[in-house]
Every structure is written in structure tokens, then in C-alpha cells.
């Protein structure tokens, strides 16, 4: 018998520190498989965020840098501009990318920086104990929206993929989900496309990944995947919002 | 012929692989691993198709698939 599925080389042997059932681990594996398939492991530099995935530098078997909260796209810009032949990616949560780091992501996309952004939207601040994120759904109860998110005072959840797709220099923007095998397969294809765009030097690429945070949602991992399907996907539609053909 | 190998020490007992297996041949073991979780285990291994849905869904990359 031949091994048809195993640990990708672009992951270290270090066990993930994520909670049981947390989708961060699936996202890591998909990115690592894509780096393996493109054979770019030794030429890749990743930038970790602040959030539960702050330890991603222990898990990805590539050169990694930790950026200050939300600043990963700016750090990645600098790296890519001095090392244009390296593959550079950021890995960011929704608190990191859509809240404290909104300015950095908008301007990196607007400049069309040739980097790939892996954006984990789990509708919450995971690491700090479950505060409301800009992506928290209307009515969703969190530590800082104990009566549910009320758009009258808290605004509506921000659709980052759609918002960044209005920028003419963004080359590839998609949204995928990790709640079931069919969606995981599609997510991998999309991550592969995003890195292909970077390899082809076509500019900025981002994959928004709808993910669970069972711990702070107060659900079992199976219930959390169901909650994602029933609540997040209807509001955050899956698909491609921008492809390189549209780049000005 | 297909076979899976579950790394019990990596498993966190999340049960996502149970829900993903189309053959319903994954269950939770009654034993504990060193982390204190009940790891997943396979029953009726002859029914395994090697589809790898369990491995794809495992957030801790604890499952290998052979075919
Ligand atoms: C400048 C600064 N402000 C606030 C924090 C506290 N903090 C740490 S992680 C985090 C949010 C993490 O949420 P997210 O980016 O969604 O990642 P997740 O843990 O959900 O994957 C915050 C606010 C910090 N570390 N630094
Ligand atoms: S707190 Fe949430 S996002 Fe963080 S590791 Fe746990 S489940 Fe994952
Ligand atoms: S490979 Fe497919 S059939 Fe075999 S245990 Fe995993 S999910 Fe079930
Ligand atoms: S998905 Fe992985 S971690 Fe979760 S129970 Fe199955 S083998 Fe264990
Ligand atoms: Mg988050």
C-alpha cells in the first residue's frame, strides 16, 4: 500500500496548540500542502499575526516572522519588495485583519502588493476570550455583545472579501469555508490559485476562510461546523470575487 | 484495499472525523491518550474506501491514509 495522505513537509512535527476541533489546523495544513505542491517551501516567508495563530511560526516549516497586531500586510510588503523572488504570505485572524489592521490590509491590496493573504474569519476574537469582531454576525452573543450584536450601535459585519474587491489592483479575492470535506477541497483549490497569482507576479491575492471557534462560540466542534454552515455562509457567500483577468 | 493510521497522541478527540466518514466506521476510543483525550479509532476496517475525508477534516493532521 502507498501513502495517499500524510503530513505535508511544509508543516513541522510540532503539535498544534489550537483547541480541539478548531479549523485553524485545517487551514494550516491546506497552506502547507500548496507550498509543497509548488515546491517553494525553501523559498517561502510567512508572517504570523497576533491571535490564536501567533504561534504559526512553530508550525510552518518555512521562514516565519511575527508582525505586530494587524501589521502583517505591511511587514509582508517590506519583505516582498526586498526579496521579490520569495513567496510571501500573511496568516491573519479577523480581529487582526479586519479591526486593528484594517488600514494595512486595505492599502496593501490597493497597492497590489504581490503577496498572498490567508484570512481566518471565525467571527470572533479567539485568543483573548471571545470578544466581538468586526465580522461577528448580527445577534451573535459574545463577551462584548452580551445581548447580541446590534447593528444600530455596532454596525453590520464587514464583508472584507467584497470590500477589497472594489480595489482595482487586487488580483485574486475569494471566500471559502472549512465546515465539510467538499468545502475543504474547494478551499485548497482556491488557496492554490492565490499562490499561483503570486508566482505569476500578478499582484495581491487573498483567501477569506470561514472557520470555527468552538471554544468561544460555546459549541462542540460538530455543532460549530453546523453553525458555520447555517449562519455564516448565508451572510458571507462563498466564491471568487476578483480574478486576475479583471486587474487594471 | 485501504487503510488509515490514527496518531492517537496527536488526536484531541474533536469527533470531526466521525462526522466526515461516509462509512460511519470511526468511533471514539474508551482509552485516554497522554493529553487526556479519547482518541478516535476505526471499527470494521474492511469497509474503509480510503476516501481520506477523515484525514482532510482532522484539524490536527492525526490521520494518514494508505491505498
Ligand atoms: C496592540 C494590541 N492590541 C490588542 C491586543 C490583544 N489581542 C490579542 S489577540 C487579539 C484578537 C485576536 O482575534 P483574531 O485576530 O480574530 O484571531 P483569532 O484568535 O480569532 O484567530 C487581541 C485584540 C494585542 N495583543 N495587541
Ligand atoms: S480559542 Fe477559538 S480560534 Fe483560538 S484555538 Fe481555540 S477554538 Fe481556535
Ligand atoms: S478513509 Fe474514508 S472510509 Fe476510511 S475511515 Fe476515513 S473517511 Fe472513513
Ligand atoms: S478529527 Fe483528528 S483530532 Fe479530531 S477526533 Fe478525529 S483524529 Fe482526533
Ligand atoms: Mg478571530
Short mmCIF file of C-alpha atoms and ligand atoms in Angstrom, two decimals, chain A residues 18-19 22 24 52 122 126-127 212-216, ligand 2:
data_model
loop_
_atom_site.label_atom_id
_atom_site.label_comp_id
_atom_site.label_asym_id
_atom_site.label_seq_id
_atom_site.Cartn_x
_atom_site.Cartn_y
_atom_site.Cartn_z
CA UNK A 18 -5.31 25.04 18.95
CA UNK A 19 -8.40 23.85 20.84
CA UNK A 22 -10.54 24.41 15.75
CA UNK A 24 -7.04 26.87 12.22
CA UNK A 52 -4.52 32.22 18.33
CA UNK A 122 -14.16 32.94 12.74
CA UNK A 126 -10.50 33.83 19.74
CA UNK A 127 -7.26 34.32 21.61
CA UNK A 212 -14.98 27.77 13.57
CA UNK A 213 -14.00 28.76 17.09
CA UNK A 214 -15.84 26.05 19.04
CA UNK A 215 -14.43 27.25 22.37
CA UNK A 216 -15.66 30.82 22.22
S1 LIG C 2 -9.92 29.98 21.03
FE1 LIG C 2 -11.07 29.57 19.14
S2 LIG C 2 -9.74 30.23 17.43
FE2 LIG C 2 -8.47 30.03 19.29
S3 LIG C 2 -7.61 27.96 19.20
FE3 LIG C 2 -9.47 27.86 20.46
S4 LIG C 2 -11.11 27.33 19.02
FE4 LIG C 2 -9.36 28.04 17.79
#
